[in-house]
CSV table of C-alpha atoms and ligand atoms in Angstrom, one decimal:
chain,number,residue,atom,x,y,z
A,1,MET,CA,143.6,58.1,18.1
A,2,ARG,CA,142.9,54.8,20.5
A,3,GLY,CA,145.9,53.2,18.7
A,4,ASP,CA,148.3,56.1,20.0
A,5,LEU,CA,147.2,55.4,23.9
A,6,GLU,CA,149.8,52.7,25.5
A,7,ARG,CA,146.5,52.1,28.1
A,8,VAL,CA,143.0,53.4,29.0
A,9,LEU,CA,142.9,55.0,32.4
A,10,PHE,CA,139.5,56.1,32.9
A,11,ASP,CA,136.8,55.7,30.4
A,12,GLU,CA,134.0,57.4,30.5
A,13,PRO,CA,131.4,55.8,32.7
A,14,ALA,CA,133.9,56.0,35.6
A,15,ILE,CA,135.1,59.9,35.1
A,16,HIS,CA,131.5,60.5,35.2
A,17,ARG,CA,130.9,58.7,38.6
A,18,ARG,CA,133.9,60.3,40.4
A,19,LEU,CA,132.3,63.5,39.0
A,20,ASP,CA,129.2,63.0,40.6
A,21,GLU,CA,130.8,62.7,44.1
A,22,ILE,CA,132.8,65.5,44.0
A,23,ALA,CA,130.0,67.6,42.5
A,24,ALA,CA,128.2,66.6,45.4
A,25,GLN,CA,131.1,67.5,47.8
A,26,ILE,CA,131.3,71.0,46.6
A,27,SER,CA,127.6,71.3,46.5
A,28,ASN,CA,127.9,70.5,50.5
A,29,ASP,CA,130.7,72.7,51.3
A,30,TYR,CA,129.0,75.4,49.5
A,31,ARG,CA,125.3,75.6,49.9
A,32,GLU,CA,124.8,78.8,52.1
A,33,ARG,CA,127.5,80.6,49.4
A,34,GLU,CA,127.7,82.0,46.1
A,35,LEU,CA,131.0,80.3,44.7
A,36,THR,CA,132.7,81.9,42.1
A,37,VAL,CA,134.2,79.6,39.5
A,38,ILE,CA,137.5,80.1,38.0
A,39,ALA,CA,138.4,77.7,35.0
A,40,VAL,CA,141.6,77.5,33.6
A,41,LEU,CA,141.0,76.7,30.2
A,42,HIS,CA,141.8,74.7,28.0
A,43,GLY,CA,142.8,71.6,29.8
A,44,SER,CA,139.9,71.5,31.7
A,45,LEU,CA,136.8,72.1,29.5
A,46,MET,CA,135.2,69.0,29.5
A,47,PHE,CA,136.4,68.6,33.6
A,48,VAL,CA,134.1,72.2,34.1
A,49,ALA,CA,131.0,71.6,31.8
A,50,ASP,CA,131.1,68.4,33.0
A,51,LEU,CA,131.0,69.6,36.7
A,52,LEU,CA,129.1,72.0,36.7
A,53,ARG,CA,126.0,71.1,35.3
A,54,ARG,CA,126.1,68.7,38.5
A,55,ILE,CA,126.1,71.2,41.2
A,56,PRO,CA,122.4,72.7,41.7
A,57,LEU,CA,123.8,75.9,43.3
A,58,PRO,CA,123.7,79.5,41.8
A,59,LEU,CA,127.4,79.8,40.8
A,60,LYS,CA,129.4,82.2,38.1
A,61,LEU,CA,132.0,81.3,35.6
A,62,GLU,CA,135.1,83.1,34.7
A,63,CYS,CA,137.4,81.4,32.5
A,64,LEU,CA,141.5,82.0,32.3
A,65,THR,CA,144.3,80.9,29.8
A,66,VAL,CA,147.3,79.8,30.3
A,67,ALA,CA,150.2,79.3,28.7
A,68,SER,CA,152.9,77.3,30.2
A,69,TYR,CA,153.9,73.9,28.1
A,70,HIS,CA,155.1,75.7,24.5
A,71,GLY,CA,154.4,72.4,23.0
A,72,LYS,CA,157.1,70.1,25.3
A,73,ALA,CA,156.0,67.0,27.4
A,74,GLN,CA,157.1,69.2,30.7
A,75,THR,CA,156.1,72.8,32.0
A,76,SER,CA,159.0,75.9,31.7
A,77,GLY,CA,158.2,77.2,35.2
A,78,GLU,CA,157.1,80.2,33.5
A,79,VAL,CA,153.0,80.6,33.5
A,80,VAL,CA,151.8,83.6,32.0
A,81,LEU,CA,147.9,84.8,32.4
A,82,ARG,CA,146.6,85.4,28.9
A,83,GLU,CA,143.7,88.1,30.7
A,84,LEU,CA,143.4,90.3,33.2
A,85,ALA,CA,142.2,88.3,36.7
A,86,PRO,CA,138.8,88.8,37.1
A,87,ASP,CA,137.4,90.8,40.1
A,88,VAL,CA,137.4,88.9,42.8
A,89,ALA,CA,137.0,90.9,45.5
A,90,GLY,CA,134.9,89.1,48.8
A,91,ARG,CA,133.9,86.3,46.6
A,92,ASP,CA,134.5,82.7,47.6
A,93,ILE,CA,136.5,81.3,44.5
A,94,LEU,CA,137.0,77.7,43.3
A,95,ILE,CA,139.8,77.1,41.0
A,96,LEU,CA,139.4,74.2,38.7
A,97,ASP,CA,141.6,72.7,36.4
A,98,ASP,CA,142.7,69.6,34.6
A,99,ILE,CA,145.8,68.5,36.7
A,100,LEU,CA,148.3,69.0,39.1
A,101,ASP,CA,151.5,67.9,37.4
A,102,SER,CA,154.7,71.1,38.9
A,103,GLY,CA,151.7,73.0,40.2
A,104,HIS,CA,153.5,75.9,38.6
A,105,THR,CA,149.8,76.8,36.8
A,106,VAL,CA,147.4,76.2,39.6
A,107,ALA,CA,150.0,77.6,42.3
A,108,ALA,CA,150.6,81.1,39.7
A,109,VAL,CA,146.5,81.3,39.5
A,110,ARG,CA,146.3,81.3,42.8
A,111,GLU,CA,148.7,84.5,43.8
A,112,ARG,CA,147.4,86.4,41.2
A,113,LEU,CA,143.8,85.6,42.0
A,114,GLU,CA,145.0,86.0,46.0
A,115,THR,CA,145.6,89.9,44.7
A,116,ALA,CA,142.2,90.5,44.4
A,117,LYS,CA,141.2,89.7,48.1
A,118,PRO,CA,138.9,87.0,47.6
A,119,HIS,CA,137.0,85.7,51.1
A,120,SER,CA,138.3,82.3,50.4
A,121,ILE,CA,139.9,80.3,47.4
A,122,ARG,CA,140.0,76.5,47.1
A,123,VAL,CA,141.6,74.5,44.1
A,124,CYS,CA,139.9,71.8,42.4
A,125,VAL,CA,141.5,69.6,40.1
A,126,LEU,CA,140.1,65.8,37.7
A,127,LEU,CA,143.7,64.7,37.6
A,128,SER,CA,146.9,64.7,40.1
A,129,LYS,CA,150.0,63.3,39.8
A,130,LYS,CA,152.1,61.3,42.2
A,131,LYS,CA,155.3,63.4,42.1
A,132,GLN,CA,157.4,65.7,44.4
A,133,ARG,CA,156.1,69.0,42.8
A,134,ALA,CA,158.7,72.5,42.0
A,135,ARG,CA,155.1,74.0,44.2
A,136,GLN,CA,153.5,73.0,46.7
A,137,VAL,CA,150.0,73.2,45.9
A,138,ASP,CA,147.1,71.9,48.1
A,139,ALA,CA,144.3,70.8,45.8
A,140,ASN,CA,141.1,70.5,47.6
A,141,TYR,CA,139.6,68.7,45.5
A,142,VAL,CA,141.4,66.1,43.3
A,143,GLY,CA,139.3,63.5,41.0
A,144,PHE,CA,142.0,60.6,40.7
A,145,GLU,CA,145.9,60.5,41.3
A,146,ILE,CA,147.9,59.6,39.0
A,147,GLU,CA,151.3,58.0,38.2
A,148,ASP,CA,153.7,60.4,37.0
A,149,GLU,CA,153.0,59.9,33.0
A,150,PHE,CA,151.7,61.9,30.4
A,151,VAL,CA,147.8,61.3,29.9
A,152,VAL,CA,145.5,62.9,27.4
A,153,GLY,CA,142.2,62.9,26.7
A,154,TYR,CA,139.1,64.4,28.0
A,155,GLY,CA,140.2,67.4,28.0
A,156,LEU,CA,144.0,66.8,27.9
A,157,ASP,CA,146.3,67.2,25.1
A,158,PHE,CA,149.4,66.5,23.8
A,159,ARG,CA,150.6,69.4,20.9
A,160,GLU,CA,146.4,70.5,21.0
A,161,ARG,CA,145.6,66.9,20.0
A,162,TYR,CA,143.6,64.1,21.8
A,163,ARG,CA,141.4,66.7,23.7
A,164,ASN,CA,138.5,65.2,22.0
A,165,LEU,CA,138.4,61.7,23.2
A,166,PRO,CA,136.1,60.9,26.1
A,167,TYR,CA,138.1,58.8,28.1
A,168,ILE,CA,141.6,59.4,29.7
A,169,GLY,CA,144.4,57.6,28.6
A,170,VAL,CA,148.5,57.5,29.1
A,171,LEU,CA,150.4,58.5,25.6
A,172,ARG,CA,152.9,56.0,24.2
A,173,LYS,CA,156.1,56.6,25.0
A,174,GLU,CA,157.7,57.0,21.2
A,175,LEU,CA,154.8,59.9,20.3
A,176,LEU,CA,155.9,62.1,23.1
A,177,GLU,CA,159.5,61.6,22.2
A,178,GLN,CA,158.9,62.4,18.4
A,179,SER,CA,159.6,66.1,17.2
A,180,ASP,CA,157.2,68.6,16.7
A,181,LYS,CA,154.3,68.0,13.5
B,201,IMP,P1,151.5,71.9,36.2
B,201,IMP,O1,152.1,73.8,36.1
B,201,IMP,O2,153.1,71.8,35.7
B,201,IMP,O3,151.1,71.6,37.5
B,201,IMP,O4,150.8,71.6,34.4
B,201,IMP,C1,149.8,72.4,34.1
B,201,IMP,C2,149.2,71.9,32.8
B,201,IMP,O5,150.5,71.3,31.9
B,201,IMP,C3,148.0,71.3,33.1
B,201,IMP,O6,147.1,72.1,33.3
B,201,IMP,C4,148.3,71.1,31.8
B,201,IMP,O7,147.3,71.5,31.1
B,201,IMP,C5,149.5,70.2,31.5
B,201,IMP,N1,149.6,68.4,31.7
B,201,IMP,C6,150.8,68.6,33.1
B,201,IMP,N2,151.1,67.2,32.8
B,201,IMP,C7,150.2,66.9,31.9
B,201,IMP,C8,149.8,65.6,31.1
B,201,IMP,O8,150.4,64.6,31.8
B,201,IMP,N3,148.9,65.4,29.8
B,201,IMP,C9,148.7,66.9,29.3
B,201,IMP,N4,148.9,67.9,29.6
B,201,IMP,C10,149.5,67.7,31.5
B,202,MG,MG1,148.3,71.3,27.5
């Protein structure tokens, strides 16, 4: 799988060092409160598991599955939440997602949760692409800013593959352009 990458952006130690920093920040910001984490699956799986183990606060975890990509390298704009949103009334919510690209996914999840009248909502993403977004999203915690390139690994997939790579890298362009299968 390493051969399918153009280059590695963040290796395992670099990811873990950054998680230490974000976890410390979140732990400090929420020290008097009980956090409800909303993980947007599947992409955030590794990120959520590694980040939450670094936050020594009482917290609840809910997972949402979102469909928007349809196997292509760009977002359709139509975001479908596969489950009913959890009851988050009066709670302090932290949305965790793998990457901010067009912004459609996080904006849709946030909008849906807002209807349940939580006390607060913040957003934490591992990666944020430097680009003009279709939807404006303010992330409160960002692991790394990256260029507008297609990345895989550490939970991020291309057609459901590469999620198990322990590092994050840029997928070779010719693989992105190949037809399905
Ligand atoms: P957005 O709705 O366009 O912001 O993108 C949301 C979802 O698209 C992310 O949660 C990822 O699952 C997927 N995505 C966006 N960019 C990439 C990428 O570079 N690699 C892998 N998945 C991506
Ligand atoms: Mg995906």
